[in-house]
Short mmCIF file of C-alpha atoms in Angstrom, two decimals:
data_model
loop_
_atom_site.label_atom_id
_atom_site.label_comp_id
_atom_site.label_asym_id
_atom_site.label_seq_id
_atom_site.Cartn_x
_atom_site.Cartn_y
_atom_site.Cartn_z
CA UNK A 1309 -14.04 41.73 13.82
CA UNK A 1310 -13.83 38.62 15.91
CA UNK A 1311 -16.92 40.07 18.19
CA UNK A 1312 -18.71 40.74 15.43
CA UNK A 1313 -18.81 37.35 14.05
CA UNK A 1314 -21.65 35.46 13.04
CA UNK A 1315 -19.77 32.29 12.89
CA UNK A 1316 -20.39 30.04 15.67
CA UNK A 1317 -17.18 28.42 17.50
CA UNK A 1318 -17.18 25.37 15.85
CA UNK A 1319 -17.41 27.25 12.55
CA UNK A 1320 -14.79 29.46 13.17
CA UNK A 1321 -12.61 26.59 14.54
CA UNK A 1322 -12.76 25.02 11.38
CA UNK A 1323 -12.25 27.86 8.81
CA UNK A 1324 -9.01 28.94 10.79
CA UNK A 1325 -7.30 25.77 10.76
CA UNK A 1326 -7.96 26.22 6.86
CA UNK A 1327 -6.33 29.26 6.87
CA UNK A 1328 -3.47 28.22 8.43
CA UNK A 1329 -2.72 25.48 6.69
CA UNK A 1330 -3.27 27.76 3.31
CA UNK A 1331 -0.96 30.08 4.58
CA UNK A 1332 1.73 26.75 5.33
CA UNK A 1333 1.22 25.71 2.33
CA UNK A 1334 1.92 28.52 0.56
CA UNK A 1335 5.36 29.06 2.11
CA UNK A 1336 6.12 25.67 1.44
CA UNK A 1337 5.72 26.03 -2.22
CA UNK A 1338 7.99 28.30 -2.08
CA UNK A 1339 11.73 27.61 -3.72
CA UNK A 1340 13.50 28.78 -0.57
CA UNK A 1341 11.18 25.68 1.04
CA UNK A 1342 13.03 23.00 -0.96
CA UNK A 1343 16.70 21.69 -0.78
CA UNK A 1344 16.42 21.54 -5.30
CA UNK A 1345 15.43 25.33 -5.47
CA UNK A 1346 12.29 23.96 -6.98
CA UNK A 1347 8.52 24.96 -6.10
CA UNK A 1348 6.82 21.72 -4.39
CA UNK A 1349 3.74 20.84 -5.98
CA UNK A 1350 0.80 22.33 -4.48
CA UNK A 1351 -1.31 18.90 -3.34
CA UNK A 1352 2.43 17.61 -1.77
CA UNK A 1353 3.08 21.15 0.18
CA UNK A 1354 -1.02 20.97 0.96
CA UNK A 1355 -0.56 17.56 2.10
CA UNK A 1356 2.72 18.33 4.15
CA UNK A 1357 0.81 21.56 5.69
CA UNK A 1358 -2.37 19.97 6.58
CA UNK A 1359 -0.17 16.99 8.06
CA UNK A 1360 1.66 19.74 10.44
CA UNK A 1361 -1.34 21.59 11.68
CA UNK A 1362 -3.32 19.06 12.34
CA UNK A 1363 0.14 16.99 14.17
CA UNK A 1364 0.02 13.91 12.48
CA UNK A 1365 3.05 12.94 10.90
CA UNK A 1366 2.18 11.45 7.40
CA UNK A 1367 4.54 12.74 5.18
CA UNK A 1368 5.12 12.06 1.45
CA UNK A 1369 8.50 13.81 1.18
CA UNK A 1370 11.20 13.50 3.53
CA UNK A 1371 11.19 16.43 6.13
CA UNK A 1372 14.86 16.45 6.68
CA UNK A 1373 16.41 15.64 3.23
CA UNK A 1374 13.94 17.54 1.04
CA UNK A 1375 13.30 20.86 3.37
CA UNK A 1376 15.99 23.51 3.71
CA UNK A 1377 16.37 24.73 7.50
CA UNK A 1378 13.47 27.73 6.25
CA UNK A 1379 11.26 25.02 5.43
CA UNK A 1380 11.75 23.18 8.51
CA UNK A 1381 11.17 26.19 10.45
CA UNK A 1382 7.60 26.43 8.89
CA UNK A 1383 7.04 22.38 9.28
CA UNK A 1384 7.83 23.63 13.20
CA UNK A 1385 6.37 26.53 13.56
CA UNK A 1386 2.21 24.84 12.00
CA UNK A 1387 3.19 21.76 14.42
CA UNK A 1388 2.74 24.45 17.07
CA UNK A 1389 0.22 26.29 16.44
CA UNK A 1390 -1.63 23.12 15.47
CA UNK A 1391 -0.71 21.42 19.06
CA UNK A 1392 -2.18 24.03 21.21
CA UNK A 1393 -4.37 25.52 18.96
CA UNK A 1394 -4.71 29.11 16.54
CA UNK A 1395 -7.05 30.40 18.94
CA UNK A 1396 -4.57 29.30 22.17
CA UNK A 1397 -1.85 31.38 20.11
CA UNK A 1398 -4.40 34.14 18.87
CA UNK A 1399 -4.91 34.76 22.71
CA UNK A 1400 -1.19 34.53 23.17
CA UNK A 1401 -0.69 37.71 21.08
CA UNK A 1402 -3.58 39.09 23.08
CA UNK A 1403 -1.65 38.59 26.33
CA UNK A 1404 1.68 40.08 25.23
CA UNK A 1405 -0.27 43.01 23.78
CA UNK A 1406 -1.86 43.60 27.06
CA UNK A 1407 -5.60 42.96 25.08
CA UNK A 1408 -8.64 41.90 27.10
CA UNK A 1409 -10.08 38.93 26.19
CA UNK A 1410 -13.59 39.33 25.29
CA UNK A 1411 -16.33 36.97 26.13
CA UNK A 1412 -16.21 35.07 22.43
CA UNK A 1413 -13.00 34.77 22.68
CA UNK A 1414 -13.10 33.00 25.60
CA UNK A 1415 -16.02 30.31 23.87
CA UNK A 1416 -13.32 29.99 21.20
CA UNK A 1417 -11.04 28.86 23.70
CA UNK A 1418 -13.71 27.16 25.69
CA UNK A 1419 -14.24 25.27 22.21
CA UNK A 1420 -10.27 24.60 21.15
CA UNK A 1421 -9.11 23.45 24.50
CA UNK A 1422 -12.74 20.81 24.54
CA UNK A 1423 -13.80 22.67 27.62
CA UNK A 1424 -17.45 22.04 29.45
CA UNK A 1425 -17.49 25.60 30.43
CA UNK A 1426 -16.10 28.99 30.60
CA UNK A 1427 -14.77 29.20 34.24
CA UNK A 1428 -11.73 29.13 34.78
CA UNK A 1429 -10.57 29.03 31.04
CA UNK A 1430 -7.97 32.00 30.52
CA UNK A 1431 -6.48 30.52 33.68
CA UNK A 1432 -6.32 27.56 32.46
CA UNK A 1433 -4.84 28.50 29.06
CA UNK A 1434 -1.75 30.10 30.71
CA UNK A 1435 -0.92 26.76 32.86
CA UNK A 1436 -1.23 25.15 29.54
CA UNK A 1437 1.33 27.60 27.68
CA UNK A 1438 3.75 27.33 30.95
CA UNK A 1439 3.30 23.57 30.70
CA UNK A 1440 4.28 23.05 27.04
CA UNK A 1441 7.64 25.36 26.93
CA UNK A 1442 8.66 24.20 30.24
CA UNK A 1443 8.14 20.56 29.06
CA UNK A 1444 9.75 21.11 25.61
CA UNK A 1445 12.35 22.67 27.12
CA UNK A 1446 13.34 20.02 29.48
CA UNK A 1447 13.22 17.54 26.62
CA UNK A 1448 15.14 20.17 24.08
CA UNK A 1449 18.33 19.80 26.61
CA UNK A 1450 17.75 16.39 27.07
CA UNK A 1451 17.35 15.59 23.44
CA UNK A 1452 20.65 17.78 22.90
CA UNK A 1453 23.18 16.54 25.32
CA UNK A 1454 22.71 12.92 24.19
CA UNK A 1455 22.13 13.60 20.39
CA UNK A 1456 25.55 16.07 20.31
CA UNK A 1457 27.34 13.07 20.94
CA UNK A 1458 26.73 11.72 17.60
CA UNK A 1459 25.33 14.88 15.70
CA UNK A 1460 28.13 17.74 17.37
CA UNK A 1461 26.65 20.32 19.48
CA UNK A 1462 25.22 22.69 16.59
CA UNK A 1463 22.96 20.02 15.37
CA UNK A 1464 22.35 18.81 18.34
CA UNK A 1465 20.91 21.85 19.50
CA UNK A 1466 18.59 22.04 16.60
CA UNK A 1467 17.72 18.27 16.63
CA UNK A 1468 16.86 19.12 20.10
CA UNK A 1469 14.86 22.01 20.19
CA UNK A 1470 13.13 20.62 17.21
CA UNK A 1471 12.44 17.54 18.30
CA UNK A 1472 10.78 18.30 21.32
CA UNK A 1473 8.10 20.63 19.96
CA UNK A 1474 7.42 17.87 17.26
CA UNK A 1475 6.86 14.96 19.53
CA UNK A 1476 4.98 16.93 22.94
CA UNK A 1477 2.52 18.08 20.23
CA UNK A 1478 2.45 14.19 18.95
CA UNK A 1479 3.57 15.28 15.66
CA UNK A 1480 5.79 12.73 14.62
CA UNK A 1481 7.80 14.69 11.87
CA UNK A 1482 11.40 13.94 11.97
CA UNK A 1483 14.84 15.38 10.79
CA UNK A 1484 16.93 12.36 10.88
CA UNK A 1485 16.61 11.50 7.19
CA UNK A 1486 20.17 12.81 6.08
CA UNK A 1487 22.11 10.56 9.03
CA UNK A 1488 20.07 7.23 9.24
CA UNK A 1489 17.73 8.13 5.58
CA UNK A 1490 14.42 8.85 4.25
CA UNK A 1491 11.64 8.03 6.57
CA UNK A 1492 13.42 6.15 8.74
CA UNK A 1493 12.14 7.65 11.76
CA UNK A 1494 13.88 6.82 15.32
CA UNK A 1495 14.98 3.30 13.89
CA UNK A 1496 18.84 3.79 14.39
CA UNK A 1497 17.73 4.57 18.54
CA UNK A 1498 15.71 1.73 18.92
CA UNK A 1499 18.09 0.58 22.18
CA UNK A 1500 18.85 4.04 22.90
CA UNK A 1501 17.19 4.39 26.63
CA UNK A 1502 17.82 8.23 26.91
CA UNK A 1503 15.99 9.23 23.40
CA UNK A 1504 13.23 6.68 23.69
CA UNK A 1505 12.44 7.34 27.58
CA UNK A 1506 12.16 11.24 26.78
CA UNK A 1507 10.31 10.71 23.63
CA UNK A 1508 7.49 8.64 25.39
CA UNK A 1509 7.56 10.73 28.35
CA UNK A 1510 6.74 13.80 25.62
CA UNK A 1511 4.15 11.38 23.78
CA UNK A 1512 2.33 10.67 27.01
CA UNK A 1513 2.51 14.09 28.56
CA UNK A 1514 1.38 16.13 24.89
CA UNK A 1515 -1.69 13.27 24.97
CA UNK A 1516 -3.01 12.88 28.48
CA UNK A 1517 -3.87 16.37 27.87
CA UNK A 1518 -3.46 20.26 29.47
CA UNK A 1519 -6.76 19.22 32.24
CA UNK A 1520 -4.85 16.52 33.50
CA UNK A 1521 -1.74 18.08 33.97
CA UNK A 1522 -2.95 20.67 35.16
CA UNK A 1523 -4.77 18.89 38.24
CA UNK A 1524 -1.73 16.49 38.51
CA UNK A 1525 0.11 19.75 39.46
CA UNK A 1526 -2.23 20.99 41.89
CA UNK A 1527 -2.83 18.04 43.64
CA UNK A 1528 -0.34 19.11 46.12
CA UNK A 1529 -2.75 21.96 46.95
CA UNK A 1530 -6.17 19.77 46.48
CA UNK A 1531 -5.13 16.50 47.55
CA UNK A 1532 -7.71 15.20 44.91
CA UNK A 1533 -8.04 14.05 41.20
CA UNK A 1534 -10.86 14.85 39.06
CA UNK A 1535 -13.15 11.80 37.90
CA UNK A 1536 -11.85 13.03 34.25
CA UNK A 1537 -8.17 12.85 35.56
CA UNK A 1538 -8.57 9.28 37.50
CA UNK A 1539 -10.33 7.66 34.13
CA UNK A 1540 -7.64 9.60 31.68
CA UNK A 1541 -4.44 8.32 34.09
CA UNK A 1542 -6.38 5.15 34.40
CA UNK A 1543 -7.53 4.25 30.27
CA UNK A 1544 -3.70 5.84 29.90
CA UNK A 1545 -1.86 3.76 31.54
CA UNK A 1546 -3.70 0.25 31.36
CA UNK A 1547 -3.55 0.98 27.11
CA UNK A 1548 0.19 1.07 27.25
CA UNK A 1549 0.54 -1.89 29.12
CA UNK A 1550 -1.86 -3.86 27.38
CA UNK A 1551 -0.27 -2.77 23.88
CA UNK A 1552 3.30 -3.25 25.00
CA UNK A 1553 2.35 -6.87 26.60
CA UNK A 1554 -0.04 -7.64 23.02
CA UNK A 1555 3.52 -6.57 20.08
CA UNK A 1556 5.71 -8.13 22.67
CA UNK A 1557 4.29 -11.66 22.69
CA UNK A 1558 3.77 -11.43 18.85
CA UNK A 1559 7.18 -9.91 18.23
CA UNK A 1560 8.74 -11.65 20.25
CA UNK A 1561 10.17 -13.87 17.65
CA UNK A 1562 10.25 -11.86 14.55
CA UNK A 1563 13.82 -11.34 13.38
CA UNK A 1564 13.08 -8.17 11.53
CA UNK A 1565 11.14 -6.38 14.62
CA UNK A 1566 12.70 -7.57 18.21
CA UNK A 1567 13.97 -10.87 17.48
CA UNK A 1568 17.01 -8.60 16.50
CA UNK A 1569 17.70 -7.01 19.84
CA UNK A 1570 18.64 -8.44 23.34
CA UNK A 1571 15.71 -8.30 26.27
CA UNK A 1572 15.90 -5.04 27.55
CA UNK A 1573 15.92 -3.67 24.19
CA UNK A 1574 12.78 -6.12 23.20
CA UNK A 1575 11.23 -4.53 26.38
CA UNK A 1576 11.70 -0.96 25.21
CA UNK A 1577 10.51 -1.64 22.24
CA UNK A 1578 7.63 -2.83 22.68
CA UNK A 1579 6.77 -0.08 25.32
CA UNK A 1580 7.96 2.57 22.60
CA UNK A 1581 5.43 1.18 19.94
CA UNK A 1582 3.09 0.87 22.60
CA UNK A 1583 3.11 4.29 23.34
CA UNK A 1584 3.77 6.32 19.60
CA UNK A 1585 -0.04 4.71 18.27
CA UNK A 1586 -1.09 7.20 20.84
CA UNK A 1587 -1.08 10.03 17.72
CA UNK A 1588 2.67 10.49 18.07
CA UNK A 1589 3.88 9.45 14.73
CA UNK A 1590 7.27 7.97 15.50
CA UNK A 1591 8.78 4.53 15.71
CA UNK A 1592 11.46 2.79 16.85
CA UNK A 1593 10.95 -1.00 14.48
CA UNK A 1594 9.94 -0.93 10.97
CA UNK A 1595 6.34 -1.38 11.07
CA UNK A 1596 6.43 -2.93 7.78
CA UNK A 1597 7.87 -5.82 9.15
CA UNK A 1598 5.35 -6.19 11.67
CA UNK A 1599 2.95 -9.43 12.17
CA UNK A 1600 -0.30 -8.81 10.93
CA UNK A 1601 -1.72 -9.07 14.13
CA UNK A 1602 0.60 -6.72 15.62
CA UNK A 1603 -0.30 -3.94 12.91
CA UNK A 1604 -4.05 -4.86 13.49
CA UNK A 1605 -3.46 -3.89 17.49
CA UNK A 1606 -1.99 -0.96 16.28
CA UNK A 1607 -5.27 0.20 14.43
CA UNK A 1608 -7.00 -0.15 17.61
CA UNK A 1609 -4.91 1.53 19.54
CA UNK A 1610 -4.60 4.57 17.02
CA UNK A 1611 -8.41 4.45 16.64
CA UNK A 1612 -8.54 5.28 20.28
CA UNK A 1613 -6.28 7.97 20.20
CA UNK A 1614 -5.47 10.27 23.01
CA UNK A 1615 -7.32 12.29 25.63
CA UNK A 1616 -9.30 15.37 25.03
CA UNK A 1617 -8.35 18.68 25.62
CA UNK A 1618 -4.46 17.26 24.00
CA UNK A 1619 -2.31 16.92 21.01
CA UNK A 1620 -3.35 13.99 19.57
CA UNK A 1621 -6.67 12.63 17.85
CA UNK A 1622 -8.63 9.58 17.78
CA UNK A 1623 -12.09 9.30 19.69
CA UNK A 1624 -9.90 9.76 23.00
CA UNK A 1625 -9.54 7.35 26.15
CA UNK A 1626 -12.38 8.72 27.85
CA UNK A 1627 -14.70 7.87 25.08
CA UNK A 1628 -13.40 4.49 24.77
CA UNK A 1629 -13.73 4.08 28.49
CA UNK A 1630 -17.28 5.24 28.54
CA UNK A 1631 -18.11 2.81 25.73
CA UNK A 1632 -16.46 -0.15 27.65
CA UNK A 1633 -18.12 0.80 30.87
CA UNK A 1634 -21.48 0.84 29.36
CA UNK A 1635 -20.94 -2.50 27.87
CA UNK A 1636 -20.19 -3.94 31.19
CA UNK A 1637 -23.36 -2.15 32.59
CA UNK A 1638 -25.64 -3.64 30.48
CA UNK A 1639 -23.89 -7.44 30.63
CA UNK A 1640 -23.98 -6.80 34.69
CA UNK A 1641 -27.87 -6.03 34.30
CA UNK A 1642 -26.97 -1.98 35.49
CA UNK A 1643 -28.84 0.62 34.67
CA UNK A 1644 -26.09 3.29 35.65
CA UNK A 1645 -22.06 3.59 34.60
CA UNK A 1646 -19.99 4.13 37.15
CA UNK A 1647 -16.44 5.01 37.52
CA UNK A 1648 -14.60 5.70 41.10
CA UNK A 1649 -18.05 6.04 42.44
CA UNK A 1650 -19.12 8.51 39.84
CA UNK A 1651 -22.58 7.64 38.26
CA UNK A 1652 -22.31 9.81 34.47
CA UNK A 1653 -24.84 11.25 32.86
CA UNK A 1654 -26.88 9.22 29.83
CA UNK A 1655 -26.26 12.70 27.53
CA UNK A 1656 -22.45 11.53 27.78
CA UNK A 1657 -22.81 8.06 27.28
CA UNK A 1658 -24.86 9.18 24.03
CA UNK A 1659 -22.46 11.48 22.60
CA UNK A 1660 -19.69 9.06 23.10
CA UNK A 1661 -21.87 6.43 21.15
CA UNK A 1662 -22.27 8.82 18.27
CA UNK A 1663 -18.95 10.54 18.17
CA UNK A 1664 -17.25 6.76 18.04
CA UNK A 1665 -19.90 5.88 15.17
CA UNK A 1666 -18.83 9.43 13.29
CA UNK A 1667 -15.40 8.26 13.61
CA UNK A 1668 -15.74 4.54 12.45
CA UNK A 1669 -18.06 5.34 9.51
CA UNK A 1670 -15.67 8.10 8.57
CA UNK A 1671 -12.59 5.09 8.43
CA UNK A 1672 -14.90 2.83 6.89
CA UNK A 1673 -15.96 5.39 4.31
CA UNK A 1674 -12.38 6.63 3.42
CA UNK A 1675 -10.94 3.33 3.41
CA UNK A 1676 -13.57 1.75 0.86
CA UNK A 1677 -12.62 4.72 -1.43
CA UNK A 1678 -9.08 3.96 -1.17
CA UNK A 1679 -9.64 0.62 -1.72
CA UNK A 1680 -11.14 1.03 -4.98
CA UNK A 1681 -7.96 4.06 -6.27
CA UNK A 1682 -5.23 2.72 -3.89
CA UNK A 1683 -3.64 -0.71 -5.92
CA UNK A 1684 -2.41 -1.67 -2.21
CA UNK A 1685 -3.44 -4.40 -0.10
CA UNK A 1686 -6.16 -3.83 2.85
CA UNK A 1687 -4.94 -3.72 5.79
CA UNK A 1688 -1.86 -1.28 4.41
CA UNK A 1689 -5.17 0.86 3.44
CA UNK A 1690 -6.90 0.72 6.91
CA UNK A 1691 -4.08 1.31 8.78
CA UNK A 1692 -3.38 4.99 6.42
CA UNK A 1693 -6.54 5.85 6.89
CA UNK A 1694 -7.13 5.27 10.76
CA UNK A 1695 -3.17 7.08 11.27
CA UNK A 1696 -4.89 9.79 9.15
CA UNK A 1697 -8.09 10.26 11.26
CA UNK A 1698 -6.02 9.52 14.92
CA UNK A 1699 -3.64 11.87 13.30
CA UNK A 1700 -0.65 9.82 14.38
CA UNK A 1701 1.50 9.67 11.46
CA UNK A 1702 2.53 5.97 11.31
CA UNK A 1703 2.21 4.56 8.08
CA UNK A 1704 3.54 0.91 6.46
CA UNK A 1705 4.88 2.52 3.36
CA UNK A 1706 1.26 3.58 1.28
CA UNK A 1707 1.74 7.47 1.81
CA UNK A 1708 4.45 8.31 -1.01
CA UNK A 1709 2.96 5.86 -3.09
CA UNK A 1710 -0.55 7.68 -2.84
CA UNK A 1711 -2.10 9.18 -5.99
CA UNK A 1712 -3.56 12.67 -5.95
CA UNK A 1713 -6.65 11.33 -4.84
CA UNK A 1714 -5.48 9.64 -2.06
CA UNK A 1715 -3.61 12.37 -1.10
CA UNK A 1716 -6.66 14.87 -0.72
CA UNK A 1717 -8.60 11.94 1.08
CA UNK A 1718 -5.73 11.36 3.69
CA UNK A 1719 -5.73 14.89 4.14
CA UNK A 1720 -9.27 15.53 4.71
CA UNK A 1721 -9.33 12.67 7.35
CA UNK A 1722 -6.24 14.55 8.67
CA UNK A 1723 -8.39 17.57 9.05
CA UNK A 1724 -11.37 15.33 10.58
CA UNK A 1725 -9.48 13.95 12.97
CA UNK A 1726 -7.93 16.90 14.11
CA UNK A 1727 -10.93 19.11 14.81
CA UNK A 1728 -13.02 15.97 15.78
CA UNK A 1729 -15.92 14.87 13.87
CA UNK A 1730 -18.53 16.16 16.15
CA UNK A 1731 -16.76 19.74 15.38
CA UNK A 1732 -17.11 19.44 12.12
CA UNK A 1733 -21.01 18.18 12.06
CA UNK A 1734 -21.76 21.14 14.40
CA UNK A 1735 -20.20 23.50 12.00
CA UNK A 1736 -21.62 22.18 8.97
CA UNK A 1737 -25.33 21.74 10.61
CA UNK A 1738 -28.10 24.37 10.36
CA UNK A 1739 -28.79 26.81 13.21
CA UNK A 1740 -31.10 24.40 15.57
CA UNK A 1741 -34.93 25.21 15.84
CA UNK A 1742 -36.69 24.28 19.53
CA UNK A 1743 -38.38 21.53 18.80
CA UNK A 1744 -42.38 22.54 19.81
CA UNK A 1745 -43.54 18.85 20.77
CA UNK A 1746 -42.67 14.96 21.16
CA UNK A 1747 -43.24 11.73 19.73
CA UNK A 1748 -44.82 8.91 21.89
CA UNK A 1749 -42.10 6.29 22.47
CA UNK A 1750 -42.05 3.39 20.49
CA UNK A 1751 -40.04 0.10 21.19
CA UNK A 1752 -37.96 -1.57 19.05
CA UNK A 1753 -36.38 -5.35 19.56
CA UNK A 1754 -32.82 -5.44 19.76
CA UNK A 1755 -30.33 -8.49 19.72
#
């Protein structure tokens, strides 16, 4: 059926992850879903479902008090196929069933993992399904032997297991709402070295994406890094620092974020919310209480997102980097960007100009409407929206208090900023014609 397909990639991306989070949201609705016995309305289990598939994190019940352990199983079970993919599962099946993969298939994948080509790309999808269970299952026993401490060993387990597949896939749905309450998040562990160490290491790992890790690993063999890998590790790593260095000096002496906790635990942190903007979802202070400037940095940095071919959303670290680069270019009087003695092509610098122009006139748009439905101040707005469309999943309290409106909006720009909003424009956009001749160039005055 697949073969026979007229839908284009793109297309087909698009229509699946619509199906899937149909199918979630039907099963949510259901009463064996709910802790009350009763059906969940359909734009709340819709919201919940798009939320999990496209691993975001906004939530406007509480995933631990309101879902029965069926329920949660579902939450899990979309946050995974979301993370890697319904086509990296699809050709999951196809493996165990012993199935060739045929040669749409493999664009499907080629499109869902944000490949440049073909080669290499079935290959690559089983280092990326060895990756993610060995790395959630390292963090599962982590997560368990110091969260049976507190929880016992049966919930620890679960917390565990659960935990880890939620924040690799930068999720940032939680269970801990019946021991420290509703939507509290990883507040109660906000000194706790062991759980916030392994859930940044998961954050970073689920975002620097499967291409990176999977030259990181062979670089025994190769001895090399990929100019993708050296500007991912690179954008990766100088972001954290930054943001930790930014909410630590304007933290600092906030009472209700880190004034409240001794250095190293001010350190952590700051590291912690650093890292979660990153499209994890969870959080260690309440954000609430945050300076205004901090929560402004935060928009940035969730704006940005992750790295392509992950988890998370936003217009990635490579984009961002490209952007920077060619502003530096052009204030250095260069005509070419260049990174570790790369020079990169003026098709990439173009697409990054018009995918980060998609993304901010998509905030802007969403944001104005909410403005005008939404009886909330601005910034509380901005910052929904751009956790919606970086599909992180932090929020300052606006996502319960949404009205039905609001709700489809947030999950539309859930949906956006999952599949990417170049993905979406080449799926909505007419078959292209060959264009039979060009215009003369024209010049036009600028600054």
């Amino acid at each position: 059926m697949l073969k026979k397909s007229r839908f284009t990639p793109p297309q087909i991306l698009v229509l699946g992850f619509a199906l899937i989070i149909l199918i979630g949201s039907g099963l949510l609705m259901l009463p064996v879903s709910s802790t009350d016995g009763l059906p969940l309305p359909f734009i709340d289990a819709l919201f919940t479902a798009t939320s999990a598939t496209c691993v975001t994190g906004l939530v406007v019940v509480d995933t631990g008090t309101h879902f029965t352990t069926f329920g949660q199983m579902v939450i899990i079970s979309l946050i995974q196929i979301g993370g890697l993919g319904f086509m990296s599962m699809a050709t999951l099946f196809a493996f165990i069933l012993r199935k060739k993969i045929s040669l749409r298939e493999r664009l499907l994948l080629q499109e869902a993992l944000n490949q440049g080509s073909m080669e290499g790309i079935v290959r690559l999808f089983r280092k990326v399904l060895i990756y993610s269970l060995t790395i959630e299952g390292i963090a599962a026993v982590l997560f368990t032997a110091r969260w049976s401490v507190d929880l016992g060993f049966p919930k620890g387990l679960y917390y565990g297991i659960w935990h880890a597949v939620s924040f690799f896939n930068n999720a940032g749905f939680d269970l801990f709402g019946p021991i420290t309450g509703p939507f509290t998040s990883l507040t109660a562990y906000a000194g706790d070295f062991i759980t916030n160490a392994v859930t940044m290491a998961l954050i970073v790992l689920g975002g620097i994406g499967f291409i990176v890790m999977s030259d990181v690993m062979d670089y025994r063999k190769t001895k090399r890094l990929t100019l993708h890998s050296k500007v991912v590790l690179s954008a990766t790593s100088i972001l954290i620092v930054t943001g930790a260095l930014v909410i630590f000096v304007f933290e600092y002496s906030n009472s209700k974020t880190l004034g409240s906790l001794d250095f190293g635990g001010k350190i952590l942190a700051s590291f912690f919310q650093s890292v979660t903007p990153r499209t994890a979802g969870a959080n260690t202070l309440d954000l609430a209480s945050l300076r205004q400037a901090s929560q402004f940095f935060m928009i940035i940095l969730m704006f940005i997102g992750a790295s392509p071919g992950s988890t998370g959303g936003g217009i990635k670290t490579t984009t961002f980097t490209m952007l920077v680069g060619a502003i530096v270019a052009m204030v250095r009087g260069k005509e070419d960007i260049v990174f570790f003695r790369n020079r990169l092509g003026k098709e990439r610098i173009l697409k990054a100009i018009t995918l980060t122009m998609f993304a901010l006139f998509l905030v802007i748009f969403v944001t104005m409407l909410l403005s005008t439905t939404e009886d909330h101040e601005f910034l509380m707005i901005l910052y929904e929206v751009t956790s919606a469309f970086g599909t992180v999943g932090l929020t300052l309290g606006l996502t319960t208090k949404l009205t039905v409106f609001g709700k489809v909006m947030i999950a539309l720009t859930m949906f956006a900023g999952r599949l990417g909003p170049l993905t979406l424009a080449y799926a909505l956009q007419p078959k292209a014609e060959k264009e039979l001749y060009r215009y003369p160039e024209g010049k036009i005055t600028i600054g």
